Protein backbone atom coordinates (compact mmCIF):
# COMPACT_ATOMS: atom_id res chain seq x y z
CA MET A 1 12.23 -2.68 -20.03
CA ARG A 2 14.40 -1.19 -17.67
CA VAL A 3 12.33 -1.00 -14.15
CA ALA A 4 13.52 1.28 -11.10
CA ILE A 5 12.48 -0.37 -7.37
CA ILE A 6 12.88 1.78 -4.81
CA GLY A 7 13.29 -0.59 -2.23
CA SER A 8 14.57 -3.17 -1.24
CA GLY A 9 11.80 -5.54 1.57
CA GLY A 10 9.83 -8.19 0.67
CA ILE A 11 8.47 -6.61 -1.79
CA GLY A 12 11.30 -5.11 -3.61
CA ARG A 13 12.74 -8.09 -3.75
CA GLY A 14 9.42 -9.21 -4.77
CA TYR A 15 8.44 -7.29 -7.62
CA ALA A 16 12.68 -8.05 -8.98
CA ALA A 17 12.42 -11.37 -8.67
CA TYR A 18 9.06 -11.20 -11.32
CA LEU A 19 9.95 -8.77 -13.53
CA THR A 20 13.74 -10.48 -13.59
CA THR A 21 11.12 -13.33 -15.29
CA GLN A 22 9.53 -11.47 -17.24
CA GLY A 23 12.82 -10.42 -19.54
CA HIS A 24 12.71 -7.56 -17.48
CA GLN A 25 15.98 -5.02 -16.16
CA PRO A 26 14.62 -4.18 -12.80
CA VAL A 27 17.88 -1.81 -10.60
CA LEU A 28 17.13 -1.91 -7.06
CA TRP A 29 17.92 0.90 -5.41
CA SER A 30 17.41 0.90 -0.58
CA PRO A 31 16.88 3.89 0.66
CA SER A 32 18.84 2.40 3.67
CA GLY A 33 21.65 1.39 2.08
CA ALA A 34 21.06 -1.96 3.55
CA ALA A 35 20.65 -3.17 -0.60
CA GLN A 36 24.41 -2.84 -1.27
CA ALA A 37 25.26 -4.75 1.52
CA ASP A 38 23.00 -7.43 0.66
CA PHE A 39 24.11 -7.93 -2.55
CA ALA A 40 27.78 -7.00 -2.21
CA GLY A 41 29.81 -8.75 -5.44
CA ASP A 42 28.01 -11.97 -6.96
CA ALA A 43 25.91 -12.92 -4.15
CA GLN A 44 22.25 -13.68 -5.69
CA LEU A 45 18.70 -13.27 -4.31
CA ALA A 46 17.31 -17.03 -3.52
CA VAL A 47 13.31 -16.56 -4.35
CA THR A 48 11.62 -19.08 -3.12
CA GLY A 49 7.29 -19.48 -2.98
CA LYS A 50 5.65 -18.87 -6.20
CA ILE A 51 8.79 -18.85 -8.29
CA GLU A 52 11.13 -20.71 -7.50
CA THR A 53 14.53 -18.81 -8.56
CA SER A 54 18.49 -17.88 -8.14
CA LEU A 55 19.16 -15.02 -9.71
CA PRO A 56 21.54 -11.54 -9.69
CA LEU A 57 20.42 -8.55 -8.57
CA ALA A 58 20.98 -5.50 -10.05
CA VAL A 59 21.33 -2.99 -7.50
CA ALA A 60 22.37 0.78 -7.52
CA SER A 61 24.46 3.24 -4.61
CA GLY A 62 22.21 6.06 -5.09
CA CYS A 63 18.41 7.07 -6.56
CA ALA A 64 20.28 9.37 -8.77
CA GLU A 65 22.38 6.34 -10.69
CA ALA A 66 18.58 3.52 -10.23
CA VAL A 67 16.05 6.50 -11.23
CA ALA A 68 18.38 7.12 -14.40
CA GLY A 69 17.32 5.23 -17.71
CA ALA A 70 13.90 3.75 -15.93
CA ASP A 71 11.08 2.73 -17.88
CA ALA A 72 9.23 2.63 -15.04
CA VAL A 73 9.81 3.93 -11.09
CA ILE A 74 7.92 2.11 -8.94
CA VAL A 75 7.78 2.86 -5.49
CA ALA A 76 8.01 0.30 -2.90
CA VAL A 77 8.53 1.36 0.72
CA GLN A 78 6.72 1.75 4.31
CA ALA A 79 3.82 4.87 4.79
CA ASN A 80 6.81 6.12 6.61
CA GLY A 81 9.20 6.75 3.88
CA PHE A 82 7.08 7.67 0.94
CA ARG A 83 8.09 11.98 1.81
CA ALA A 84 11.59 11.07 1.93
CA VAL A 85 11.98 8.67 -1.10
CA MET A 86 9.49 11.20 -2.82
CA GLU A 87 11.92 13.64 -2.64
CA ALA A 88 14.91 11.99 -3.46
CA MET A 89 12.77 10.88 -6.31
CA ALA A 90 11.86 14.31 -7.50
CA PRO A 91 14.16 15.89 -9.38
CA HIS A 92 15.45 13.33 -11.50
CA LEU A 93 12.84 11.47 -12.74
CA VAL A 94 11.59 13.40 -16.34
CA ALA A 95 9.31 13.15 -19.43
CA GLY A 96 8.11 9.99 -20.64
CA GLN A 97 8.83 7.81 -17.24
CA SER A 98 6.43 6.45 -15.07
CA VAL A 99 5.83 6.27 -11.99
CA ILE A 100 3.79 3.76 -9.55
CA ILE A 101 2.94 4.31 -6.18
CA SER A 102 2.39 0.24 -4.68
CA ALA A 103 0.65 0.42 -2.57
CA HIS A 104 -0.69 4.38 -1.98
CA CYS A 105 -1.56 5.91 1.37
CA SER A 106 -1.66 9.22 2.87
CA PHE A 107 -1.89 10.85 -0.28
CA ALA A 108 1.49 10.09 -1.35
CA ALA A 109 1.57 10.43 -5.33
CA LEU A 110 -0.73 14.92 -4.23
CA HIS A 111 3.06 15.03 -2.62
CA LEU A 112 5.38 13.37 -5.27
CA HIS A 113 2.48 15.97 -8.21
CA ARG A 114 2.98 18.80 -6.81
CA LEU A 115 6.62 18.12 -6.65
CA LEU A 116 7.40 17.94 -10.02
CA GLN A 117 4.76 20.31 -11.43
CA HIS A 118 7.29 22.57 -9.45
CA ARG A 119 10.15 21.15 -12.22
CA GLY A 120 7.35 21.51 -14.54
CA ILE A 121 7.42 17.60 -15.18
CA ASP A 122 4.17 15.91 -16.58
CA LEU A 123 4.38 12.66 -16.36
CA PRO A 124 1.97 9.27 -14.94
CA ILE A 125 1.41 8.17 -11.37
CA ALA A 126 0.30 5.32 -10.79
CA CYS A 127 -1.39 4.21 -7.83
CA TRP A 128 -2.51 0.95 -6.79
CA ALA A 129 -5.24 0.06 -3.83
CA THR A 130 -2.63 -2.45 -2.24
CA THR A 131 1.00 -4.22 -3.26
CA ALA A 132 1.56 -7.35 -6.44
CA LEU A 133 2.28 -9.70 -5.02
CA THR A 134 2.61 -10.99 -1.33
CA ALA A 135 6.08 -11.26 -0.04
CA ARG A 136 9.47 -11.21 2.92
CA LYS A 137 12.39 -10.79 2.78
CA SER A 138 13.82 -14.25 4.45
CA GLY A 139 16.67 -13.56 4.33
CA PRO A 140 19.85 -11.43 3.96
CA ARG A 141 19.98 -12.10 0.53
CA SER A 142 16.32 -13.96 -0.22
CA VAL A 143 12.85 -13.46 -0.60
CA HIS A 144 9.84 -15.72 -0.07
CA ILE A 145 6.35 -15.09 -2.62
CA SER A 146 3.01 -15.94 -1.11
CA GLY A 147 1.12 -14.88 -3.73
CA ILE A 148 0.63 -12.53 -6.66
CA ARG A 149 -2.59 -11.22 -7.18
CA ALA A 150 -5.21 -12.07 -9.84
CA LYS A 151 -6.75 -8.69 -9.84
CA LEU A 152 -5.39 -5.27 -8.75
CA ASP A 153 -7.06 -1.21 -9.21
CA VAL A 154 -5.38 0.87 -10.29
CA ALA A 155 -6.16 4.80 -11.16
CA THR A 156 -3.69 7.42 -12.23
CA LEU A 157 -2.27 11.30 -10.95
CA PRO A 158 -3.66 12.65 -12.66
CA VAL A 159 -6.69 11.57 -14.77
CA ARG A 160 -5.35 12.67 -18.11
CA HIS A 161 -2.67 10.75 -17.97
CA ALA A 162 -4.83 7.10 -17.09
CA GLN A 163 -4.28 4.95 -20.41
CA ALA A 164 -0.86 6.23 -19.46
CA GLY A 165 -0.11 4.98 -16.26
CA LEU A 166 -2.48 1.28 -16.64
CA ALA A 167 -0.96 0.90 -19.89
CA ALA A 168 2.79 1.40 -17.67
CA CYS A 169 0.87 -1.30 -15.12
CA ARG A 170 -0.33 -4.05 -17.73
CA ALA A 171 3.42 -3.99 -19.48
CA LEU A 172 5.03 -4.86 -16.64
CA PHE A 173 2.04 -7.02 -14.97
CA GLY A 174 0.54 -7.87 -16.93
CA ASP A 175 -3.31 -7.98 -18.18
CA ARG A 176 -4.80 -7.15 -14.45
CA PHE A 177 -5.95 -4.44 -12.70
CA GLU A 178 -8.59 -2.37 -13.00
CA ALA A 179 -9.12 1.52 -13.76
CA ARG A 180 -10.72 3.42 -10.47
CA ASP A 181 -12.03 6.93 -11.36
CA ASP A 182 -9.54 8.79 -9.26
CA VAL A 183 -7.12 8.46 -7.00
CA LEU A 184 -9.21 10.11 -3.86
CA ALA A 185 -10.93 6.39 -5.06
CA ILE A 186 -7.98 3.88 -4.76
CA MET A 187 -7.74 5.60 -1.19
CA LEU A 188 -10.71 4.86 0.30
CA SER A 189 -10.32 1.06 -1.54
CA ASN A 190 -7.54 0.26 1.07
CA LEU A 191 -9.11 -1.78 3.54
CA ASN A 192 -5.69 -2.73 5.49
CA PRO A 193 -6.67 0.12 8.00
CA PRO A 194 -9.71 -1.41 9.50
CA ALA A 195 -9.02 -4.73 9.25
CA HIS A 196 -5.74 -4.69 11.04
CA VAL A 197 -7.14 -2.27 13.42
CA ALA A 198 -9.77 -4.10 14.51
CA ASN A 199 -7.83 -7.45 14.59
CA MET A 200 -4.99 -6.00 16.85
CA LEU A 201 -7.55 -4.64 19.06
CA GLY A 202 -9.02 -8.51 19.69
CA ASN A 203 -5.50 -9.72 19.80
CA LEU A 204 -4.12 -7.06 21.83
CA THR A 205 -2.60 -9.49 23.78
CA ARG A 206 -1.12 -12.01 21.70
CA ALA A 207 0.49 -9.75 19.80
CA GLU A 208 2.65 -8.15 22.84
CA ARG A 209 3.36 -11.20 24.26
CA GLY A 210 5.24 -12.81 20.74
CA GLU A 211 2.36 -15.97 20.58
CA ASP A 212 0.98 -16.95 17.09
CA TRP A 213 -2.49 -16.10 15.75
CA PRO A 214 -3.48 -16.73 12.53
CA ASN A 215 -4.94 -13.89 10.74
CA TYR A 216 -7.85 -14.32 9.36
CA GLY A 217 -8.52 -17.42 12.20
CA SER A 218 -8.64 -14.61 14.70
CA ILE A 219 -11.01 -12.35 12.99
CA THR A 220 -14.20 -13.37 14.99
CA GLN A 221 -17.68 -12.65 14.30
CA GLY A 222 -17.04 -9.81 17.19
CA VAL A 223 -14.13 -8.83 15.63
CA GLY A 224 -15.73 -8.74 11.80
CA ARG A 225 -17.97 -6.89 13.49
CA ILE A 226 -15.38 -3.84 14.26
CA VAL A 227 -14.77 -4.55 10.45
CA ASP A 228 -17.48 -4.21 9.03
CA ALA A 229 -18.85 -0.88 11.11
CA MET A 230 -15.43 0.54 9.52
CA ASP A 231 -16.35 -0.03 6.94
CA VAL A 232 -20.11 1.84 6.66
CA GLU A 233 -17.84 5.18 8.00
CA ARG A 234 -15.66 4.48 4.78
CA LEU A 235 -18.24 3.95 2.75
CA ALA A 236 -20.42 6.73 3.60
CA LEU A 237 -16.50 9.11 2.69
CA ALA A 238 -16.57 8.00 -0.52
CA GLN A 239 -20.47 8.18 -0.99
CA ALA A 240 -18.90 12.42 0.54
CA PHE A 241 -17.27 13.00 -2.08
CA GLY A 242 -19.79 11.05 -5.03
CA LEU A 243 -17.70 7.99 -5.35
CA SER A 244 -17.84 4.19 -5.31
CA VAL A 245 -16.12 2.18 -3.65
CA ARG A 246 -15.97 -1.11 -3.51
CA SER A 247 -17.77 -3.08 0.40
CA VAL A 248 -15.50 -4.90 2.55
CA GLN A 249 -17.83 -7.77 1.87
CA ASP A 250 -17.20 -7.53 -2.24
CA HIS A 251 -13.36 -6.22 -1.39
CA TYR A 252 -13.47 -10.72 0.54
CA VAL A 253 -15.53 -12.17 -2.73
CA HIS A 254 -12.91 -10.06 -5.67
CA SER A 255 -9.53 -10.96 -4.11
CA PHE A 256 -10.96 -14.45 -2.26
CA GLY A 257 -13.15 -15.19 -4.06
CA VAL A 258 -15.61 -16.81 -0.75
CA ALA A 259 -19.23 -16.44 -0.53
CA PRO A 260 -20.49 -13.21 0.97
CA GLY A 261 -22.16 -12.26 3.92
CA PRO A 262 -20.59 -11.00 7.14
CA VAL A 263 -16.69 -10.12 7.77
CA GLY A 264 -16.46 -12.66 10.84
CA GLU A 265 -17.85 -15.66 8.81
CA MET A 266 -16.11 -14.69 5.44
CA ALA A 267 -12.25 -14.61 6.87
CA ALA A 268 -13.41 -17.93 8.76
CA ALA A 269 -13.47 -19.52 5.06
CA VAL A 270 -10.24 -17.93 3.87
CA TYR A 271 -8.20 -18.35 7.53
CA LYS A 272 -10.00 -22.29 6.17
CA ASN A 273 -7.73 -22.29 2.65
CA ARG A 274 -5.07 -20.03 4.40
CA PRO A 275 -4.61 -21.53 7.66
CA GLU A 276 -0.50 -20.58 7.44
CA LEU A 277 -1.01 -17.17 7.71
CA LEU A 278 -0.16 -15.36 10.63
CA GLY A 279 -0.82 -11.83 13.07
CA PRO A 280 2.36 -10.16 13.86
CA LYS A 281 3.82 -11.09 17.66
CA THR A 282 4.56 -7.42 18.36
CA LEU A 283 3.14 -4.11 18.57
CA ASP A 284 6.04 -2.87 16.26
CA THR A 285 3.93 -3.93 13.23
CA ARG A 286 2.56 -1.98 9.93
CA PHE A 287 -0.44 -3.30 11.31
CA ILE A 288 0.41 -0.46 13.71
CA THR A 289 3.17 1.44 13.00
CA GLU A 290 1.34 2.06 8.47
CA ASP A 291 -1.73 1.53 9.64
CA VAL A 292 -2.95 3.66 12.04
CA PRO A 293 -0.96 7.54 11.10
CA PHE A 294 -0.66 6.83 7.42
CA GLY A 295 -3.98 4.18 6.65
CA LEU A 296 -6.31 6.08 9.87
CA ALA A 297 -5.78 9.40 10.17
CA PRO A 298 -5.71 10.68 6.22
CA LEU A 299 -9.46 9.45 6.14
CA GLU A 300 -9.74 10.96 10.14
CA VAL A 301 -9.42 14.21 7.55
CA LEU A 302 -10.75 13.13 5.16
CA GLY A 303 -14.00 13.08 7.59
CA GLU A 304 -12.86 16.58 8.27
CA ILE A 305 -13.01 18.41 4.94
CA SER A 306 -15.86 16.76 3.28
CA GLY A 307 -17.96 17.17 7.41
CA VAL A 308 -18.39 13.33 7.47
CA ALA A 309 -17.91 11.95 10.95
CA LEU A 310 -16.58 8.72 11.23
CA PRO A 311 -16.23 8.00 15.18
CA LEU A 312 -14.82 4.82 15.09
CA HIS A 313 -11.71 5.20 13.51
CA LYS A 314 -10.84 8.33 15.61
CA ALA A 315 -11.91 5.90 18.37
CA GLY A 316 -8.83 3.51 16.58
CA ILE A 317 -6.78 6.47 16.47
CA ALA A 318 -6.82 7.15 20.34
CA LEU A 319 -6.67 3.93 21.08
CA PHE A 320 -3.37 3.02 19.52
CA ASP A 321 -2.45 6.25 21.29
CA ALA A 322 -2.75 5.10 24.37
CA ILE A 323 -1.76 1.29 23.72
CA CYS A 324 1.41 1.83 21.86
CA ALA A 325 1.95 5.74 24.74
CA ARG A 326 2.42 7.27 20.81
CA ASP A 327 1.14 10.27 18.69
CA PHE A 328 0.37 8.07 15.15
CA ARG A 329 -1.46 11.54 13.86
CA ALA A 330 2.38 13.37 14.38
CA GLU A 331 4.22 10.37 13.06
CA ASN A 332 1.97 11.01 9.33
CA ASP A 333 4.81 13.38 8.40
CA LEU A 334 2.84 13.55 4.49
CA LEU A 335 -0.24 15.39 6.33
CA PRO A 336 1.98 18.83 7.21
CA ALA A 337 4.05 19.02 4.57
CA LEU A 338 0.57 19.24 1.95
CA GLY A 339 -1.52 21.96 4.41
CA LEU A 340 -4.83 20.26 3.17
CA GLY A 341 -6.42 21.63 6.48
CA GLY A 342 -7.79 25.27 4.16
CA LEU A 343 -9.16 23.22 0.95
CA SER A 344 -12.99 22.64 0.94
CA ALA A 345 -13.55 18.93 -0.16
CA ALA A 346 -13.67 19.17 -4.63
CA GLU A 347 -11.07 21.24 -4.85
CA LEU A 348 -9.18 18.66 -2.83
CA HIS A 349 -10.78 16.16 -5.30
CA GLY A 350 -9.83 18.50 -7.73
CA GLU A 351 -6.42 18.27 -7.12
CA LEU A 352 -6.38 14.52 -6.43
CA ARG A 353 -7.67 14.40 -10.67
CA GLY A 354 -4.92 16.63 -11.54
CA ASP A 355 -7.07 19.32 -12.61
């Protein structure tokens, strides 16, 4: 399959490497233009970690070129790039294509769906709860893939295209996907925001001073109790919308194969197996700049619409606003574009199903 990958960071490059090894033809488009400079001429992508190879990388000069003729389009940018990328893609997408958002957050699929509806285009938008692999850009022309996930949750907007969305995901990445009810279930299955916010609060000065600190090894019993308490709020929110999602304990068992228990104990077990995973060495990290505005703030909106109190989520936003001297709610550019405030819980859920 020809696959357009939107985004040339670690995840985008990792997908390009993985899909090439599976016999697909990926083409990368970097919204910033960085990939064109990095891979000018005959420069190849050096891949280390779970995949060891060097391979040529096709790079498009623009979004229209990348999307043209693609069977599938994978969005692999950080959340603060979703709106701009989707507004660049929407004029060029056509019926018969599939879109995959890796990983989905903050009603991004709804924004793209509305843009396509305006053009009369109906296609599956498959949304993942997280990325299919973990990878980092290790140099101008290299990527290190540290993990490939065995299981991944997916839902499709509109739900009538659920089978087509699931089929596209499996055709590209194999039989590792578990279908969820709808995109709202995917949004409420993202455990990164509470986990990252709690861990950054507990290790704030270590990150700010640029110290080395173990990511999972620093989720102490106290940090774990914050995660557990925020999870109670998230599960209550899911229940208000009639959805069943995994608890944070279920997530650790499902993702890492550790025994269930308090988050602090489960994180310690993960750390024993993955001691090399370090936390951020700066406050300018997606653990804050992505997970607060595009993770916590959308859940706050869902809480206001459904009448579910989320005091810890609200506190997390307020604390990081103060710590970073920023207004993180204002940094989410998707929420103003969607104008969800006038919707009831049932109306919003219906839109997120494509009813």
